[in-house]
Amino acid sequence: MCRLAFYLGPPLTLSQLVTDPEHSIIQQSYHAREREEPLNGDGYGLGWYNHRVSARPAVLREVQPAWSSLNLSGLAGATESDCILAHVRAASPGIGVSQANCHPFSAGRLSFMHNGLVAGYQRIRRDLKERLSDRCYDLISGSTDSEVLFASIVEHLGDPTGEIKLEAMADAVEAVIGLVEETAQRAGSRETAHLNLVLTDGAQAVVSRYGTPNGTRSQSLYHHLGGRYRCRDGVCEMLDDPDSRTVLFASEPLSADAGWKTVPDNALMLIDAEHNVTSRPIEPVRLL
């Protein structure tokens, strides 16, 4: 399992997610608090949007652990964005460590990251890939279940370079969660899927927290809503600001300030372009 953080709000430096908070993504790469194994050292990735330059995200993915990257802190401190994705990876069993397998993944305007695993992936990956058009199959360059999830979402959405409605993004995420669960069950898998997903076009986003409804605890996911998130002199907090709205998601709270809340189990969180957040339940897949 991995750790991730996602930000939508007034522009801020990437360092305010990656390096500055007391429990930053770099901290979570070697000392995760809510995993049995605290290390997430199989690579890291950042995604961010510069809307003045392009509608497409910029993406940096590296195979080295985040804690040992010589470039990460310098880049994060000098790069500013209003939409940021950060991910530190712990490779699933049987899935290799490579730059191509690091998150986030991108296509057109869209970027995507995943914490968790597809149940019985080794048994169903052929079936999932055979459902893809050539266009979406060609998006896959690595060997992760996560990248197949993203390609399947793009398949549902169609053209990732055009305008995409928020409800369409949510429907695509929910449909793919259902697809992989049903496919795994037909293949005889009784493993637990963990599908904490983030999908964004840089202005709006869909975030899921999902685990197969079999009594197993879902992977941790929190959100923090407010006016403006700020880190100063080692203190990170959400401030009131009537002129702005900030949405922050993370596998584990980045800071000790009040306001972090657990995302409900088996829920989709929809964040619109004004950063309003609504939620809807993910209907459980019927066990075969």
mmCIF file of C-alpha atoms in Angstrom:
data_model
loop_
_atom_site.group_PDB
_atom_site.id
_atom_site.type_symbol
_atom_site.label_atom_id
_atom_site.label_comp_id
_atom_site.label_asym_id
_atom_site.label_seq_id
_atom_site.Cartn_x
_atom_site.Cartn_y
_atom_site.Cartn_z
ATOM 1 C CA MET A 1 0.000 0.000 0.000
ATOM 2 C CA CYS A 2 1.072 3.585 -0.639
ATOM 3 C CA ARG A 3 0.530 7.047 0.821
ATOM 4 C CA LEU A 4 -0.843 10.043 -1.065
ATOM 5 C CA ALA A 5 -1.868 13.685 -0.732
ATOM 6 C CA PHE A 6 -4.049 15.856 -2.970
ATOM 7 C CA TYR A 7 -4.585 19.628 -2.890
ATOM 8 C CA LEU A 8 -7.008 22.025 -4.568
ATOM 9 C CA GLY A 9 -6.965 25.663 -3.478
ATOM 10 C CA PRO A 10 -5.102 28.943 -3.778
ATOM 11 C CA PRO A 11 -1.634 28.475 -5.287
ATOM 12 C CA LEU A 12 1.003 27.237 -2.849
ATOM 13 C CA THR A 13 4.407 25.639 -3.139
ATOM 14 C CA LEU A 14 4.597 21.869 -3.452
ATOM 15 C CA SER A 15 6.840 21.874 -0.385
ATOM 16 C CA GLN A 16 3.828 22.683 1.804
ATOM 17 C CA LEU A 17 2.617 19.142 1.155
ATOM 18 C CA VAL A 18 5.857 17.335 0.440
ATOM 19 C CA THR A 19 8.461 18.573 2.920
ATOM 20 C CA ASP A 20 7.158 21.250 5.320
ATOM 21 C CA PRO A 21 4.399 19.556 7.398
ATOM 22 C CA GLU A 22 5.448 17.567 10.449
ATOM 23 C CA HIS A 23 3.917 14.457 8.844
ATOM 24 C CA SER A 24 4.636 15.377 5.229
ATOM 25 C CA ILE A 25 4.621 12.968 2.329
ATOM 26 C CA ILE A 26 8.400 12.562 2.732
ATOM 27 C CA GLN A 27 7.834 11.707 6.413
ATOM 28 C CA GLN A 28 5.178 9.191 5.387
ATOM 29 C CA SER A 29 7.609 7.575 2.940
ATOM 30 C CA TYR A 30 9.677 6.218 5.848
ATOM 31 C CA HIS A 31 7.380 6.489 8.877
ATOM 32 C CA ALA A 32 3.750 5.908 7.903
ATOM 33 C CA ARG A 33 1.643 5.682 11.040
ATOM 34 C CA GLU A 34 -1.409 3.871 9.689
ATOM 35 C CA ARG A 35 0.202 0.947 7.888
ATOM 36 C CA GLU A 36 1.649 -2.193 9.443
ATOM 37 C CA GLU A 37 4.738 -1.601 7.279
ATOM 38 C CA PRO A 38 5.854 2.023 7.737
ATOM 39 C CA LEU A 39 8.074 2.201 4.626
ATOM 40 C CA ASN A 40 6.897 3.497 1.257
ATOM 41 C CA GLY A 41 10.244 3.501 -0.501
ATOM 42 C CA ASP A 42 9.519 2.087 -3.975
ATOM 43 C CA GLY A 43 9.514 5.452 -5.706
ATOM 44 C CA TYR A 44 7.559 8.683 -5.564
ATOM 45 C CA GLY A 45 5.734 11.044 -7.859
ATOM 46 C CA LEU A 46 4.360 14.561 -8.092
ATOM 47 C CA GLY A 47 1.758 16.038 -10.390
ATOM 48 C CA TRP A 48 0.786 19.697 -10.654
ATOM 49 C CA TYR A 49 -0.975 22.099 -13.016
ATOM 50 C CA ASN A 50 0.202 25.406 -14.437
ATOM 51 C CA HIS A 51 -2.935 26.641 -16.178
ATOM 52 C CA ARG A 52 -1.153 29.628 -17.733
ATOM 53 C CA VAL A 53 1.045 27.271 -19.721
ATOM 54 C CA SER A 54 -1.040 24.166 -20.421
ATOM 55 C CA ALA A 55 -4.245 22.330 -19.542
ATOM 56 C CA ARG A 56 -2.152 19.186 -19.157
ATOM 57 C CA PRO A 57 -0.464 18.358 -15.865
ATOM 58 C CA ALA A 58 3.255 18.338 -15.250
ATOM 59 C CA VAL A 59 4.374 15.010 -13.801
ATOM 60 C CA LEU A 60 7.602 13.971 -12.083
ATOM 61 C CA ARG A 61 8.114 10.279 -11.245
ATOM 62 C CA GLU A 62 11.248 8.784 -9.745
ATOM 63 C CA VAL A 63 12.100 5.229 -8.687
ATOM 64 C CA GLN A 64 14.281 6.220 -5.746
ATOM 65 C CA PRO A 65 12.770 6.674 -2.260
ATOM 66 C CA ALA A 66 11.415 10.155 -1.621
ATOM 67 C CA TRP A 67 13.593 10.547 1.465
ATOM 68 C CA SER A 68 16.808 10.167 -0.566
ATOM 69 C CA SER A 69 15.944 12.376 -3.547
ATOM 70 C CA LEU A 70 18.473 15.162 -4.039
ATOM 71 C CA ASN A 71 16.124 17.097 -6.339
ATOM 72 C CA LEU A 72 12.792 16.813 -4.550
ATOM 73 C CA SER A 73 13.137 19.482 -1.873
ATOM 74 C CA GLY A 74 14.586 22.057 -4.287
ATOM 75 C CA LEU A 75 11.881 21.476 -6.884
ATOM 76 C CA ALA A 76 9.078 21.447 -4.308
ATOM 77 C CA GLY A 77 10.208 24.696 -2.722
ATOM 78 C CA ALA A 78 10.349 26.549 -6.041
ATOM 79 C CA THR A 79 7.203 25.202 -7.753
ATOM 80 C CA GLU A 80 3.740 26.628 -7.096
ATOM 81 C CA SER A 81 0.346 25.319 -8.156
ATOM 82 C CA ASP A 82 -3.348 25.359 -7.226
ATOM 83 C CA CYS A 83 -3.732 21.624 -7.898
ATOM 84 C CA ILE A 84 -1.129 19.187 -6.565
ATOM 85 C CA LEU A 85 -0.857 15.397 -6.369
ATOM 86 C CA ALA A 86 1.851 13.705 -4.291
ATOM 87 C CA HIS A 87 2.442 9.964 -3.930
ATOM 88 C CA VAL A 88 4.962 7.662 -2.260
ATOM 89 C CA ARG A 89 4.853 4.044 -3.378
ATOM 90 C CA ALA A 90 4.995 0.673 -1.673
ATOM 91 C CA ALA A 91 4.893 -1.859 -4.502
ATOM 92 C CA SER A 92 2.238 -4.576 -4.348
ATOM 93 C CA PRO A 93 3.564 -8.158 -4.285
ATOM 94 C CA GLY A 94 4.495 -9.336 -7.768
ATOM 95 C CA ILE A 95 4.516 -5.828 -9.289
ATOM 96 C CA GLY A 96 7.977 -4.481 -10.000
ATOM 97 C CA VAL A 97 9.744 -1.323 -8.930
ATOM 98 C CA SER A 98 10.298 0.960 -11.909
ATOM 99 C CA GLN A 99 9.796 4.562 -12.936
ATOM 100 C CA ALA A 100 6.897 3.532 -15.191
ATOM 101 C CA ASN A 101 5.099 2.070 -12.167
ATOM 102 C CA CYS A 102 5.278 5.249 -10.091
ATOM 103 C CA HIS A 103 2.241 7.507 -9.675
ATOM 104 C CA PRO A 104 0.632 9.796 -10.701
ATOM 105 C CA PHE A 105 -0.396 8.754 -14.201
ATOM 106 C CA SER A 106 -1.708 11.226 -16.754
ATOM 107 C CA ALA A 107 -3.572 11.448 -20.061
ATOM 108 C CA GLY A 108 -4.694 14.688 -21.668
ATOM 109 C CA ARG A 109 -6.050 16.959 -18.936
ATOM 110 C CA LEU A 110 -6.394 14.112 -16.449
ATOM 111 C CA SER A 111 -4.085 12.886 -13.707
ATOM 112 C CA PHE A 112 -4.640 9.961 -11.379
ATOM 113 C CA MET A 113 -3.158 8.158 -8.388
ATOM 114 C CA HIS A 114 -4.122 5.149 -6.274
ATOM 115 C CA ASN A 115 -3.483 3.783 -2.814
ATOM 116 C CA GLY A 116 -4.400 0.121 -2.450
ATOM 117 C CA LEU A 117 -4.689 -2.873 -4.724
ATOM 118 C CA VAL A 118 -7.021 -4.628 -7.135
ATOM 119 C CA ALA A 119 -8.128 -7.934 -5.625
ATOM 120 C CA GLY A 120 -6.746 -10.934 -7.524
ATOM 121 C CA TYR A 121 -5.029 -8.703 -10.070
ATOM 122 C CA GLN A 122 -2.622 -11.326 -11.385
ATOM 123 C CA ARG A 123 -5.628 -13.514 -12.261
ATOM 124 C CA ILE A 124 -7.754 -10.811 -13.910
ATOM 125 C CA ARG A 125 -5.312 -8.398 -15.539
ATOM 126 C CA ARG A 126 -5.709 -10.016 -18.968
ATOM 127 C CA ASP A 127 -9.501 -9.728 -18.739
ATOM 128 C CA LEU A 128 -9.319 -6.069 -17.692
ATOM 129 C CA LYS A 129 -6.877 -5.147 -20.452
ATOM 130 C CA GLU A 130 -8.880 -6.946 -23.140
ATOM 131 C CA ARG A 131 -11.785 -4.609 -22.427
ATOM 132 C CA LEU A 132 -9.693 -1.595 -23.427
ATOM 133 C CA SER A 133 -9.637 0.025 -26.854
ATOM 134 C CA ASP A 134 -6.241 0.307 -28.546
ATOM 135 C CA ARG A 135 -6.203 4.006 -27.629
ATOM 136 C CA CYS A 136 -6.557 3.338 -23.905
ATOM 137 C CA TYR A 137 -4.423 0.187 -23.931
ATOM 138 C CA ASP A 138 -1.586 2.316 -25.286
ATOM 139 C CA LEU A 139 -1.756 4.537 -22.200
ATOM 140 C CA ILE A 140 -0.255 1.673 -20.177
ATOM 141 C CA SER A 141 3.541 1.700 -19.988
ATOM 142 C CA GLY A 142 4.123 -0.138 -16.705
ATOM 143 C CA SER A 143 2.856 -3.251 -14.946
ATOM 144 C CA THR A 144 0.705 -1.882 -12.117
ATOM 145 C CA ASP A 145 -2.937 -2.546 -11.410
ATOM 146 C CA SER A 146 -3.225 1.220 -10.816
ATOM 147 C CA GLU A 147 -2.371 2.116 -14.393
ATOM 148 C CA VAL A 148 -4.968 -0.360 -15.691
ATOM 149 C CA LEU A 149 -7.524 1.296 -13.410
ATOM 150 C CA PHE A 150 -6.660 4.672 -14.928
ATOM 151 C CA ALA A 151 -6.842 3.382 -18.495
ATOM 152 C CA SER A 152 -10.245 1.852 -17.704
ATOM 153 C CA ILE A 153 -11.488 5.175 -16.313
ATOM 154 C CA VAL A 154 -10.319 6.998 -19.446
ATOM 155 C CA GLU A 155 -12.103 4.347 -21.525
ATOM 156 C CA HIS A 156 -15.356 5.244 -19.781
ATOM 157 C CA LEU A 157 -14.799 8.976 -20.157
ATOM 158 C CA GLY A 158 -13.747 9.071 -23.797
ATOM 159 C CA ASP A 159 -11.530 11.968 -24.878
ATOM 160 C CA PRO A 160 -9.312 13.061 -21.938
ATOM 161 C CA THR A 161 -8.225 16.253 -23.740
ATOM 162 C CA GLY A 162 -11.645 17.933 -23.794
ATOM 163 C CA GLU A 163 -13.967 19.378 -21.174
ATOM 164 C CA ILE A 164 -15.213 16.718 -18.756
ATOM 165 C CA LYS A 165 -18.156 17.068 -16.404
ATOM 166 C CA LEU A 166 -17.652 16.257 -12.747
ATOM 167 C CA GLU A 167 -20.557 13.792 -12.661
ATOM 168 C CA ALA A 168 -19.049 11.962 -15.628
ATOM 169 C CA MET A 169 -15.759 11.642 -13.767
ATOM 170 C CA ALA A 170 -17.565 10.280 -10.703
ATOM 171 C CA ASP A 171 -19.606 7.835 -12.774
ATOM 172 C CA ALA A 172 -16.456 6.555 -14.474
ATOM 173 C CA VAL A 173 -14.636 5.989 -11.170
ATOM 174 C CA GLU A 174 -17.623 4.169 -9.688
ATOM 175 C CA ALA A 175 -18.110 2.059 -12.820
ATOM 176 C CA VAL A 176 -14.470 0.921 -12.798
ATOM 177 C CA ILE A 177 -14.621 0.049 -9.090
ATOM 178 C CA GLY A 178 -17.631 -2.122 -9.886
ATOM 179 C CA LEU A 179 -15.953 -3.622 -12.933
ATOM 180 C CA VAL A 180 -12.802 -4.747 -11.130
ATOM 181 C CA GLU A 181 -14.753 -6.144 -8.176
ATOM 182 C CA GLU A 182 -17.125 -8.127 -10.389
ATOM 183 C CA THR A 183 -14.245 -9.404 -12.544
ATOM 184 C CA ALA A 184 -12.296 -10.532 -9.472
ATOM 185 C CA GLN A 185 -15.311 -12.313 -8.034
ATOM 186 C CA ARG A 186 -16.014 -14.131 -11.295
ATOM 187 C CA ALA A 187 -12.385 -15.281 -11.268
ATOM 188 C CA GLY A 188 -12.898 -16.762 -7.813
ATOM 189 C CA SER A 189 -10.926 -14.178 -5.866
ATOM 190 C CA ARG A 190 -11.913 -13.622 -2.254
ATOM 191 C CA GLU A 191 -9.215 -11.047 -1.611
ATOM 192 C CA THR A 192 -10.016 -7.553 -0.398
ATOM 193 C CA ALA A 193 -9.756 -4.719 -2.898
ATOM 194 C CA HIS A 194 -8.496 -1.368 -1.622
ATOM 195 C CA LEU A 195 -9.319 1.420 -4.050
ATOM 196 C CA ASN A 196 -8.517 4.860 -2.676
ATOM 197 C CA LEU A 197 -8.405 6.784 -5.952
ATOM 198 C CA VAL A 198 -7.804 10.417 -6.937
ATOM 199 C CA LEU A 199 -8.853 11.643 -10.401
ATOM 200 C CA THR A 200 -8.571 15.300 -11.404
ATOM 201 C CA ASP A 201 -8.490 17.571 -14.445
ATOM 202 C CA GLY A 202 -6.773 20.335 -12.503
ATOM 203 C CA ALA A 203 -9.976 22.215 -11.670
ATOM 204 C CA GLN A 204 -12.281 19.573 -10.220
ATOM 205 C CA ALA A 205 -11.729 16.117 -8.778
ATOM 206 C CA VAL A 206 -13.203 12.835 -7.613
ATOM 207 C CA VAL A 207 -11.704 10.998 -4.637
ATOM 208 C CA SER A 208 -12.800 7.539 -3.509
ATOM 209 C CA ARG A 209 -12.306 5.543 -0.351
ATOM 210 C CA TYR A 210 -13.318 1.965 -1.025
ATOM 211 C CA GLY A 211 -12.667 -1.500 0.353
ATOM 212 C CA THR A 212 -14.441 -4.727 -0.523
ATOM 213 C CA PRO A 213 -17.357 -4.865 1.955
ATOM 214 C CA ASN A 214 -16.240 -8.015 3.764
ATOM 215 C CA GLY A 215 -15.449 -6.624 7.184
ATOM 216 C CA THR A 216 -11.809 -5.739 6.436
ATOM 217 C CA ARG A 217 -10.742 -2.228 7.421
ATOM 218 C CA SER A 218 -10.397 0.178 4.493
ATOM 219 C CA GLN A 219 -7.150 1.989 3.828
ATOM 220 C CA SER A 220 -6.946 5.274 5.726
ATOM 221 C CA LEU A 221 -7.984 8.530 4.040
ATOM 222 C CA TYR A 222 -8.649 11.975 5.523
ATOM 223 C CA HIS A 223 -9.816 15.348 4.269
ATOM 224 C CA HIS A 224 -9.377 18.894 5.505
ATOM 225 C CA LEU A 225 -11.550 21.765 4.267
ATOM 226 C CA GLY A 226 -11.119 25.468 4.872
ATOM 227 C CA GLY A 227 -10.033 28.788 3.496
ATOM 228 C CA ARG A 228 -6.273 28.605 3.035
ATOM 229 C CA TYR A 229 -3.628 26.049 4.025
ATOM 230 C CA ARG A 230 -0.323 27.527 5.148
ATOM 231 C CA CYS A 231 2.987 26.270 6.496
ATOM 232 C CA ARG A 232 5.179 28.796 8.263
ATOM 233 C CA ASP A 233 8.134 28.202 10.576
ATOM 234 C CA GLY A 234 7.326 24.505 10.802
ATOM 235 C CA VAL A 235 3.649 25.039 11.692
ATOM 236 C CA CYS A 236 1.035 23.970 9.133
ATOM 237 C CA GLU A 237 -2.610 24.879 9.589
ATOM 238 C CA MET A 238 -5.853 25.618 7.767
ATOM 239 C CA LEU A 239 -6.758 29.287 8.064
ATOM 240 C CA ASP A 240 -10.095 31.047 7.664
ATOM 241 C CA ASP A 241 -10.227 33.092 4.481
ATOM 242 C CA PRO A 242 -13.550 34.355 3.115
ATOM 243 C CA ASP A 243 -12.018 34.893 -0.311
ATOM 244 C CA SER A 244 -10.771 31.350 -0.942
ATOM 245 C CA ARG A 245 -11.620 27.672 -0.466
ATOM 246 C CA THR A 246 -9.141 24.846 0.019
ATOM 247 C CA VAL A 247 -9.638 21.084 -0.195
ATOM 248 C CA LEU A 248 -6.929 18.741 1.059
ATOM 249 C CA PHE A 249 -6.937 14.929 1.093
ATOM 250 C CA ALA A 250 -4.222 12.699 2.536
ATOM 251 C CA SER A 251 -3.738 9.076 3.516
ATOM 252 C CA GLU A 252 -2.646 10.360 6.915
ATOM 253 C CA PRO A 253 -3.088 13.879 8.344
ATOM 254 C CA LEU A 254 -0.153 16.045 7.333
ATOM 255 C CA SER A 255 -0.303 18.244 10.413
ATOM 256 C CA ALA A 256 -1.638 18.294 13.947
ATOM 257 C CA ASP A 257 -4.112 21.148 13.436
ATOM 258 C CA ALA A 258 -7.788 20.461 14.065
ATOM 259 C CA GLY A 259 -10.093 19.859 11.138
ATOM 260 C CA TRP A 260 -8.831 16.616 9.645
ATOM 261 C CA LYS A 261 -11.769 14.250 9.228
ATOM 262 C CA THR A 262 -11.943 10.643 8.096
ATOM 263 C CA VAL A 263 -13.430 10.120 4.644
ATOM 264 C CA PRO A 264 -16.413 7.760 4.994
ATOM 265 C CA ASP A 265 -15.956 4.140 3.968
ATOM 266 C CA ASN A 266 -17.123 3.262 0.463
ATOM 267 C CA ALA A 267 -17.756 6.848 -0.576
ATOM 268 C CA LEU A 268 -17.042 9.104 -3.519
ATOM 269 C CA MET A 269 -16.071 12.689 -2.738
ATOM 270 C CA LEU A 270 -16.839 15.124 -5.567
ATOM 271 C CA ILE A 271 -15.000 18.466 -5.617
ATOM 272 C CA ASP A 272 -16.325 21.020 -8.093
ATOM 273 C CA ALA A 273 -14.490 23.930 -9.719
ATOM 274 C CA GLU A 274 -15.460 26.238 -6.819
ATOM 275 C CA HIS A 275 -14.048 23.635 -4.410
ATOM 276 C CA ASN A 276 -17.412 22.687 -2.965
ATOM 277 C CA VAL A 277 -17.361 19.096 -1.707
ATOM 278 C CA THR A 278 -20.232 16.630 -1.859
ATOM 279 C CA SER A 279 -20.230 12.922 -1.195
ATOM 280 C CA ARG A 280 -22.214 9.944 -2.358
ATOM 281 C CA PRO A 281 -22.023 6.283 -1.355
ATOM 282 C CA ILE A 282 -20.447 3.689 -3.615
ATOM 283 C CA GLU A 283 -22.984 0.930 -4.004
ATOM 284 C CA PRO A 284 -21.422 -2.331 -2.819
ATOM 285 C CA VAL A 285 -20.804 -4.961 -5.474
ATOM 286 C CA ARG A 286 -22.944 -8.052 -4.891
ATOM 287 C CA LEU A 287 -20.818 -10.960 -3.768
ATOM 288 C CA LEU A 288 -21.222 -13.862 -6.201
#
